[in-house]
C-alpha cells in the first residue's frame, strides 16, 4: 500500500511543477498538499494557493487464494419472518384483572358447551312431561363415559356410588350379620356370617336386637339398626339382644366382613376340593384356613375350582397367589404410554399339588390368578377358555359425591400374553357336559394322578 501512495504522490508532484512553470511572473509556491479520495478519484489541494489536482487511480486488486469445500447439494431455504403484534392488556387493579380472566373463562365455557345448554333447555321446555334439570345433567355425564363403548368404564352418581361400593366389597353391618324385619317392626338376626366378629362374640340367628350402644331400637325397623351398627373399622359397638326373653349384651369390634367366598371338602379318593367364588376382604383368611385344614387331614393334592368366579379385588387375588405360587410374577399392567407395574408373589406356596378348573365365567381377578399359575408352571388348567376381562379401571371421586371408573391399563400374563377379549386357554380343553356328569372335574382328578 505504501508503494501505491508513493506512486500517486509522484504523479501529483509532476503536475504541480508543470503548473508552476507556466506562471513565471509569480514566485513558485511551495505547495502543501491535502488529499481526498472519492471512489477511484484522488484530489490534491494546496493549502497555500488553493490549487487542486484530480486524478483517477486504479488500485491493484488483492488476490487471495483459498480452498473452499464444495457441497454435493446446496439447498437454500428462504424463511420469511412474520412479526405479529399482540396487544397486551393492562389492568388498573388485581380485581379488574380477575374479572377479565373470569370473563374469558366464561366465554370459553359458553363457546364450548352452549349446544349442550341449548339442548337441555329445549328438552325442559318442550318435553311432554316435567323434567328435572339434575336428571338431564346426570344423563349427560353418563352419556359422556358411555360414548367410549367400554362397558367397564362407568359414571356413578352419588347415590349409585354408595350402592356400588357396598356391592364391590360385600360388607354387611360391620360385625357380620344379616337382619330381617317382622310385623312388630323390630330387627331380628336372620343369619350370622361364618368367621365373623358377630359369630365369635356369640350372636345367633333369631336374636332380637333391642338396643345399640345404649339406644333402644324396638319398633324402629331395621334401617336405623343397620346404621347404628355400622362404624369405623376397629371400633367397638355394644349390641343388646333378646334371646328367648333373656336380655344379653355383646361388645363387638367392627371389622370388614363379607360373605364366604371359599368352601372345601375332601373327596372320596382322598383329594381335596376347594371352590373359590370371588376375591374380597375375607377370601385370603378363608383360603388359609381351607389349605391348612386339608393339609392337617393328610391331603396331598387338590382341585381349585375357579369356574364362574367373576373376580373381585386384584390385590386379594395376589395374596391368594402367594399361597399357591413361589416367587414370581402373577400378571403385569401396561398403560397407553408403555408404563408397567408388576404384581409379584413371594416364595412359600402350599406343598400340595393342585389343578385349576376354569370356564367362560372365570373373569377378571380369577383370570389373573390363572395366568400366573399357568405361565409359572405352578399347576395345570382344565376346562374352557376364560371370559377375557383383562383391563384395569381407576376410580376418580368427584367432589359432589359421584365418581367415574375409567379403563386406564390392561393386564398381561407373565409371558406377555394379552388377556382382554382373549382369555386364558386351558392346558386341557374339556367342554361342559350335558349328561349331568362333571367331566371337567373328572379330568382334573385324572391330571392330578
Coordinates of C-alpha atoms in Angstrom, one line a residue:
X1 CA 0.0 0.0 0.0
X2 CA 3.0 2.3 0.7
X3 CA 4.2 1.8 -2.9
X4 CA 0.8 2.8 -4.2
X5 CA 0.7 6.0 -2.2
X6 CA 4.3 6.9 -3.3
X7 CA 3.3 6.4 -6.9
X8 CA 0.3 8.7 -6.5
X9 CA 2.3 11.4 -4.8
X10 CA 5.0 11.2 -7.5
X11 CA 2.3 11.9 -10.2
X12 CA 0.9 14.7 -8.2
X13 CA 4.3 16.4 -7.9
X14 CA 4.9 16.3 -11.6
X15 CA 1.7 18.0 -12.3
X16 CA 2.4 20.7 -9.7
X17 CA 5.8 21.5 -11.3
X18 CA 4.3 22.0 -14.7
X19 CA 1.6 24.2 -13.3
X20 CA 4.1 26.4 -11.5
X21 CA 6.4 26.7 -14.6
X22 CA 3.6 28.4 -16.6
X23 CA 3.4 31.2 -14.0
X24 CA 6.8 32.8 -14.4
X25 CA 5.6 36.3 -13.2
X26 CA 4.7 34.8 -9.8
X27 CA 7.1 33.2 -7.4
X28 CA 6.9 29.4 -7.1
X29 CA 4.6 28.2 -4.4
X30 CA 5.9 25.6 -2.0
X31 CA 2.7 23.6 -2.1
X32 CA 1.3 21.9 1.0
X33 CA -1.0 19.3 -0.4
X34 CA -4.1 17.8 1.2
X35 CA -5.7 14.7 -0.4
X36 CA -9.3 13.5 -0.5
X37 CA -10.5 10.2 -2.1
X38 CA -13.9 9.6 -3.7
X39 CA -14.2 6.2 -5.3
X40 CA -11.2 5.8 -7.7
X41 CA -10.6 9.6 -7.8
X42 CA -7.8 11.2 -5.7
X43 CA -7.9 15.0 -5.4
X44 CA -4.9 17.1 -4.1
X45 CA -5.5 20.6 -2.9
X46 CA -2.8 23.1 -1.9
X47 CA -3.3 24.8 1.4
X48 CA -1.3 27.9 0.3
X49 CA -2.5 28.6 -3.2
X50 CA -5.8 26.7 -3.4
X51 CA -4.6 24.9 -6.5
X52 CA -6.1 21.4 -6.9
X53 CA -5.3 18.4 -9.0
X54 CA -7.6 15.4 -9.5
X55 CA -6.5 12.0 -10.8
X56 CA -8.3 8.7 -11.3
X57 CA -6.1 6.0 -9.9
X58 CA -7.0 2.3 -10.2
X59 CA -5.5 0.5 -7.2
X60 CA -4.3 -3.1 -7.8
X61 CA -6.7 -5.8 -6.6
X62 CA -5.6 -8.1 -3.8
X63 CA -5.9 -11.7 -4.8
X64 CA -6.4 -14.3 -2.1
X65 CA -6.3 -18.0 -2.8
X66 CA -8.4 -20.2 -0.5
X67 CA -9.6 -23.8 -0.8
X68 CA -13.4 -23.9 -0.4
X69 CA -15.1 -27.3 0.1
X70 CA -17.9 -27.9 -2.4
X71 CA -21.1 -29.4 -1.0
X72 CA -22.8 -32.2 -3.0
X73 CA -26.0 -30.3 -2.9
X74 CA -26.8 -26.8 -1.7
X75 CA -30.3 -26.1 -0.6
X76 CA -31.3 -22.6 0.1
X77 CA -34.3 -22.0 2.2
X78 CA -35.8 -18.6 2.4
X79 CA -37.7 -18.0 5.6
X80 CA -40.0 -15.1 5.7
X81 CA -40.2 -13.8 9.2
X82 CA -43.7 -12.8 10.3
X83 CA -44.0 -10.4 13.2
X84 CA -47.3 -10.5 14.9
X85 CA -48.2 -7.6 17.1
X86 CA -50.0 -8.6 20.2
X87 CA -51.7 -6.1 22.3
X88 CA -51.1 -6.9 26.0
X89 CA -53.9 -5.7 28.2
X90 CA -53.1 -3.6 31.2
X91 CA -55.3 -3.6 34.3
X92 CA -55.7 -0.9 36.8
X93 CA -56.1 -3.4 39.7
X94 CA -56.0 -7.1 40.6
X95 CA -59.8 -7.1 40.9
X96 CA -60.1 -5.8 37.3
X97 CA -57.6 -8.4 36.1
X98 CA -59.5 -11.2 37.9
X99 CA -62.8 -10.0 36.4
X100 CA -61.3 -10.1 32.9
X101 CA -59.9 -13.6 33.4
X102 CA -63.3 -14.8 34.7
X103 CA -65.0 -13.3 31.7
X104 CA -62.6 -15.1 29.4
X105 CA -63.2 -18.4 31.3
X106 CA -67.0 -17.9 31.0
X107 CA -66.6 -17.1 27.3
X108 CA -64.7 -20.4 26.8
X109 CA -67.4 -22.4 28.5
X110 CA -70.1 -20.7 26.6
X111 CA -68.5 -21.3 23.3
X112 CA -67.7 -24.9 24.2
X113 CA -71.0 -26.0 25.8
X114 CA -73.7 -23.7 24.5
X115 CA -75.1 -26.5 22.4
X116 CA -75.5 -28.8 25.4
X117 CA -77.1 -26.0 27.4
X118 CA -79.5 -25.1 24.5
X119 CA -80.4 -28.8 24.0
X120 CA -81.1 -29.1 27.8
X121 CA -83.3 -26.0 27.8
X122 CA -85.2 -27.2 24.7
X123 CA -86.0 -30.6 26.3
X124 CA -87.1 -29.0 29.6
X125 CA -89.4 -26.6 27.8
X126 CA -90.9 -28.9 25.2
X127 CA -90.9 -32.5 26.6
X128 CA -94.5 -33.6 27.2
X129 CA -94.0 -34.1 31.0
X130 CA -92.0 -32.2 33.6
X131 CA -88.2 -32.9 33.5
X132 CA -85.7 -32.2 36.3
X133 CA -82.6 -30.4 35.2
X134 CA -80.5 -32.6 37.5
X135 CA -81.7 -35.8 35.8
X136 CA -80.8 -34.4 32.4
X137 CA -77.3 -33.5 33.5
X138 CA -76.8 -36.9 35.1
X139 CA -77.8 -38.4 31.8
X140 CA -75.2 -36.2 30.0
X141 CA -72.5 -37.3 32.4
X142 CA -73.3 -41.0 31.8
X143 CA -73.5 -40.5 28.1
X144 CA -70.1 -38.9 28.0
X145 CA -68.5 -42.1 29.5
X146 CA -70.8 -44.5 27.7
X147 CA -69.6 -43.0 24.3
X148 CA -66.3 -44.8 24.9
X149 CA -68.1 -48.1 24.1
X150 CA -66.4 -49.7 27.0
X151 CA -68.8 -51.5 29.4
X152 CA -66.3 -51.3 32.2
X153 CA -65.9 -47.5 32.1
X154 CA -68.8 -46.2 34.2
X155 CA -70.0 -43.0 35.7
X156 CA -71.8 -43.3 39.0
X157 CA -74.0 -40.7 40.6
X158 CA -73.5 -40.1 44.4
X159 CA -76.4 -42.4 45.2
X160 CA -75.3 -45.1 42.8
X161 CA -71.7 -45.0 44.2
X162 CA -72.9 -45.9 47.7
X163 CA -74.7 -49.0 46.4
X164 CA -71.8 -49.9 44.1
X165 CA -69.2 -49.7 46.8
X166 CA -71.3 -51.9 49.0
X167 CA -71.7 -54.5 46.3
X168 CA -68.0 -54.4 45.5
X169 CA -66.8 -55.0 49.0
X170 CA -69.8 -57.1 50.1
X171 CA -69.7 -55.6 53.5
X172 CA -72.6 -56.3 56.0
X173 CA -73.1 -54.0 59.0
X174 CA -69.6 -54.2 60.3
X175 CA -70.0 -57.2 62.5
X176 CA -71.2 -59.9 60.1
X177 CA -75.0 -60.3 60.5
X178 CA -78.0 -60.2 58.2
X179 CA -81.2 -58.6 59.5
X180 CA -84.8 -59.2 58.9
X181 CA -87.8 -57.2 59.9
X182 CA -91.0 -58.7 61.2
X183 CA -94.5 -57.4 61.9
X184 CA -93.5 -55.8 65.2
X185 CA -91.1 -53.6 63.2
X186 CA -88.2 -55.0 65.3
X187 CA -84.9 -56.2 63.8
X188 CA -84.0 -59.9 64.1
X189 CA -80.7 -61.5 63.2
X190 CA -81.5 -63.6 60.1
X191 CA -78.0 -65.1 59.7
X192 CA -74.5 -64.8 61.1
X193 CA -71.6 -64.8 58.6
X194 CA -69.0 -67.6 59.2
X195 CA -65.8 -66.4 60.8
X196 CA -67.2 -63.0 61.6
X197 CA -66.9 -60.9 64.8
X198 CA -70.6 -61.5 65.5
X199 CA -70.2 -65.3 65.4
X200 CA -67.1 -65.1 67.6
X201 CA -68.9 -62.9 70.1
X202 CA -71.8 -65.4 70.3
X203 CA -74.7 -63.8 68.4
X204 CA -77.1 -66.3 66.9
X205 CA -79.8 -66.3 64.2
X206 CA -83.2 -65.4 65.8
X207 CA -81.8 -62.9 68.3
X208 CA -83.9 -59.8 68.5
X209 CA -81.9 -56.6 68.7
X210 CA -83.3 -54.3 71.3
X211 CA -80.6 -51.7 71.7
X212 CA -77.3 -50.5 70.1
X213 CA -74.8 -48.5 72.2
X214 CA -77.5 -48.0 74.9
X215 CA -80.1 -46.6 72.5
X216 CA -83.4 -48.5 72.1
X217 CA -84.3 -49.7 68.6
X218 CA -87.6 -51.5 69.4
X219 CA -90.2 -50.9 66.7
X220 CA -87.9 -48.7 64.6
X221 CA -87.4 -51.1 61.7
X222 CA -84.0 -52.5 60.5
X223 CA -82.6 -49.4 58.7
X224 CA -81.8 -47.4 61.9
X225 CA -80.3 -50.5 63.5
X226 CA -78.0 -51.2 60.5
X227 CA -76.9 -47.5 60.5
X228 CA -76.1 -47.7 64.2
X229 CA -74.1 -50.9 64.0
X230 CA -72.0 -49.6 61.1
X231 CA -68.9 -47.7 62.1
X232 CA -65.2 -47.3 61.7
X233 CA -63.2 -50.5 61.5
X234 CA -61.6 -51.4 64.8
X235 CA -64.1 -49.6 67.0
X236 CA -66.4 -51.4 69.4
X237 CA -70.2 -51.4 69.3
X238 CA -72.5 -52.7 72.1
X239 CA -75.4 -54.8 71.0
X240 CA -78.2 -55.8 73.3
X241 CA -80.4 -58.7 72.1
X242 CA -83.5 -60.5 73.4
X243 CA -82.9 -64.3 73.3
X244 CA -85.9 -66.2 74.4
X245 CA -86.9 -63.5 76.9
X246 CA -83.4 -63.0 78.3
X247 CA -81.5 -59.8 77.6
X248 CA -77.9 -60.4 76.6
X249 CA -75.2 -57.8 76.0
X250 CA -72.3 -58.2 73.5
X251 CA -69.4 -55.9 72.9
X252 CA -68.2 -56.5 69.4
X253 CA -65.3 -55.0 67.4
X254 CA -66.3 -53.8 64.0
X255 CA -64.4 -55.4 61.0
X256 CA -64.8 -55.6 57.3
X257 CA -66.9 -58.7 56.9
X258 CA -68.0 -60.2 53.7
X259 CA -70.0 -63.3 52.5
X260 CA -68.0 -66.5 52.5
X261 CA -66.0 -67.0 49.2
X262 CA -64.3 -70.3 50.0
X263 CA -65.7 -73.7 50.5
X264 CA -63.8 -77.0 50.6
X265 CA -64.1 -80.7 51.3
X266 CA -62.2 -84.0 50.9
X267 CA -63.4 -86.1 48.0
X268 CA -63.9 -89.9 48.1
X269 CA -60.5 -90.5 46.5
X270 CA -58.7 -88.5 49.2
X271 CA -58.2 -85.5 47.0
X272 CA -59.1 -82.0 48.3
X273 CA -61.6 -79.8 46.6
X274 CA -61.6 -76.0 47.1
X275 CA -64.1 -73.8 45.4
X276 CA -63.3 -70.1 45.3
X277 CA -66.2 -67.9 44.2
X278 CA -64.7 -64.4 44.5
X279 CA -62.0 -62.2 45.9
X280 CA -62.9 -59.8 48.8
X281 CA -61.8 -58.9 52.3
X282 CA -62.4 -62.4 53.8
X283 CA -61.0 -64.5 50.9
X284 CA -57.4 -64.8 52.0
X285 CA -58.1 -65.8 55.6
X286 CA -60.7 -68.3 54.3
X287 CA -58.2 -69.7 51.9
X288 CA -55.5 -70.1 54.5
X289 CA -58.0 -72.0 56.8
X290 CA -59.0 -74.3 53.9
X291 CA -55.5 -75.2 52.9
X292 CA -54.3 -75.7 56.4
X293 CA -57.2 -77.9 57.3
X294 CA -56.7 -80.0 54.1
X295 CA -53.0 -80.5 54.9
X296 CA -53.8 -81.5 58.5
X297 CA -56.2 -84.1 57.1
X298 CA -53.3 -85.5 55.1
X299 CA -54.4 -84.3 51.7
X300 CA -51.6 -84.2 49.2
X301 CA -53.5 -83.0 46.1
X302 CA -56.5 -80.8 45.5
X303 CA -58.6 -79.2 42.8
X304 CA -59.0 -75.4 42.8
X305 CA -62.4 -74.6 41.2
X306 CA -62.5 -71.1 39.7
X307 CA -65.4 -71.8 37.4
X308 CA -67.9 -68.9 37.3
X309 CA -65.6 -66.8 39.6
X310 CA -66.3 -63.3 38.4
X311 CA -63.3 -61.8 40.1
X312 CA -63.1 -59.0 42.6
X313 CA -60.1 -57.2 44.1
X314 CA -56.9 -58.0 42.2
X315 CA -54.8 -57.3 45.4
X316 CA -56.7 -60.1 47.1
X317 CA -56.1 -62.4 44.2
X318 CA -52.4 -61.6 44.5
X319 CA -52.5 -62.6 48.2
X320 CA -54.2 -65.8 47.2
X321 CA -51.5 -66.4 44.6
X322 CA -48.9 -66.1 47.4
X323 CA -50.4 -69.3 48.9
X324 CA -50.3 -71.1 45.5
X325 CA -47.1 -69.8 43.8
X326 CA -43.4 -69.4 44.6
X327 CA -41.7 -66.1 44.0
X328 CA -42.6 -64.8 40.6
X329 CA -45.0 -62.5 38.6
X330 CA -48.7 -63.2 38.6
X331 CA -49.5 -60.5 36.0
X332 CA -48.4 -57.1 35.0
X333 CA -50.3 -54.0 33.7
X334 CA -49.3 -51.6 31.0
X335 CA -50.8 -48.2 30.2
X336 CA -51.1 -46.2 26.9
X337 CA -47.5 -44.9 27.4
X338 CA -46.0 -48.3 28.0
X339 CA -45.5 -47.9 31.7
X340 CA -45.7 -51.2 33.5
X341 CA -46.5 -52.4 37.0
X342 CA -45.7 -55.9 38.1
X343 CA -47.8 -57.9 40.6
X344 CA -45.2 -60.2 42.2
X345 CA -45.7 -63.2 44.5
X346 CA -43.5 -64.3 47.4
X347 CA -41.9 -67.7 48.0
X348 CA -43.7 -70.2 50.3
X349 CA -46.5 -71.8 48.3
X350 CA -48.5 -74.8 49.7
X351 CA -46.8 -78.1 49.5
X352 CA -49.9 -79.7 47.9
X353 CA -50.1 -80.3 44.2
X354 CA -53.2 -78.8 42.5
X355 CA -55.1 -78.4 39.3
X356 CA -57.3 -75.4 38.4
X357 CA -60.8 -75.5 36.9
X358 CA -62.0 -72.6 34.8
X359 CA -64.7 -71.8 32.2
X360 CA -66.2 -68.9 30.4
X361 CA -67.5 -67.4 33.7
X362 CA -64.0 -67.2 35.1
X363 CA -63.2 -63.5 34.8
X364 CA -61.0 -60.6 35.9
X365 CA -59.0 -61.3 39.0
X366 CA -59.7 -65.0 38.6
X367 CA -58.1 -64.9 35.2
X368 CA -55.1 -63.1 36.7
X369 CA -54.6 -65.9 39.1
X370 CA -55.0 -68.5 36.2
X371 CA -52.4 -66.6 34.1
X372 CA -49.8 -66.5 36.9
X373 CA -50.3 -70.2 37.7
X374 CA -50.1 -71.3 34.1
X375 CA -47.1 -69.2 33.0
X376 CA -45.1 -70.1 36.1
X377 CA -45.9 -73.8 35.7
X378 CA -47.3 -74.0 39.2
X379 CA -50.3 -76.0 38.1
X380 CA -52.3 -77.2 35.1
X381 CA -55.5 -75.6 33.9
X382 CA -58.6 -77.6 32.9
X383 CA -61.9 -76.5 31.4
X384 CA -62.8 -73.9 28.7
X385 CA -61.3 -70.5 27.8
X386 CA -62.0 -67.9 30.4
X387 CA -64.1 -64.8 29.9
X388 CA -61.3 -62.4 28.8
X389 CA -61.7 -59.3 31.1
X390 CA -58.1 -58.0 31.4
X391 CA -58.4 -54.3 31.8
X392 CA -57.9 -52.0 34.8
X393 CA -60.3 -49.3 35.9
X394 CA -59.2 -46.4 38.1
X395 CA -61.7 -44.7 40.3
X396 CA -61.8 -40.9 40.3
X397 CA -64.0 -39.4 43.0
X398 CA -65.8 -36.2 42.2
X399 CA -66.4 -33.6 44.9
X400 CA -70.2 -33.8 44.7
X401 CA -70.0 -37.5 45.8
X402 CA -70.2 -39.0 42.3
X403 CA -67.4 -40.9 40.6
X404 CA -66.1 -42.2 37.3
X405 CA -64.5 -45.6 36.8
X406 CA -62.3 -45.3 33.8
X407 CA -60.3 -48.0 32.0
X408 CA -56.6 -46.8 32.0
X409 CA -54.5 -50.0 31.8
X410 CA -54.7 -53.6 30.7
X411 CA -53.3 -56.8 32.1
X412 CA -50.8 -59.2 30.5
X413 CA -49.8 -62.7 31.6
X414 CA -46.2 -63.0 32.9
X415 CA -45.1 -64.2 29.4
X416 CA -46.8 -61.1 27.8
X417 CA -50.0 -62.7 26.6
X418 CA -53.0 -60.4 26.1
X419 CA -55.9 -61.3 28.4
X420 CA -58.6 -58.8 27.5
X421 CA -61.0 -60.2 24.9
X422 CA -58.8 -63.2 24.6
X423 CA -59.0 -65.0 27.9
X424 CA -56.8 -67.8 29.3
X425 CA -56.7 -71.0 27.2
X426 CA -56.6 -74.1 29.5
X427 CA -53.9 -76.7 29.2
X428 CA -56.7 -79.3 28.8
X429 CA -59.8 -78.3 26.9
X430 CA -62.9 -80.0 28.4
X431 CA -66.3 -78.7 27.5
X432 CA -69.5 -78.6 29.5
X433 CA -71.2 -81.9 29.8
X434 CA -74.9 -82.4 29.2
X435 CA -75.2 -85.8 30.9
X436 CA -75.1 -84.5 34.4
X437 CA -71.5 -85.7 35.0
X438 CA -68.8 -83.2 35.8
X439 CA -66.3 -84.3 33.2
X440 CA -64.1 -81.2 33.8
X441 CA -63.7 -82.3 37.5
X442 CA -63.0 -85.8 36.3
X443 CA -60.3 -84.6 34.0
X444 CA -58.8 -82.5 36.8
X445 CA -58.6 -85.5 39.1
X446 CA -57.0 -87.5 36.3
X447 CA -54.3 -84.9 35.7
X448 CA -53.6 -84.9 39.5
X449 CA -52.6 -88.6 39.4

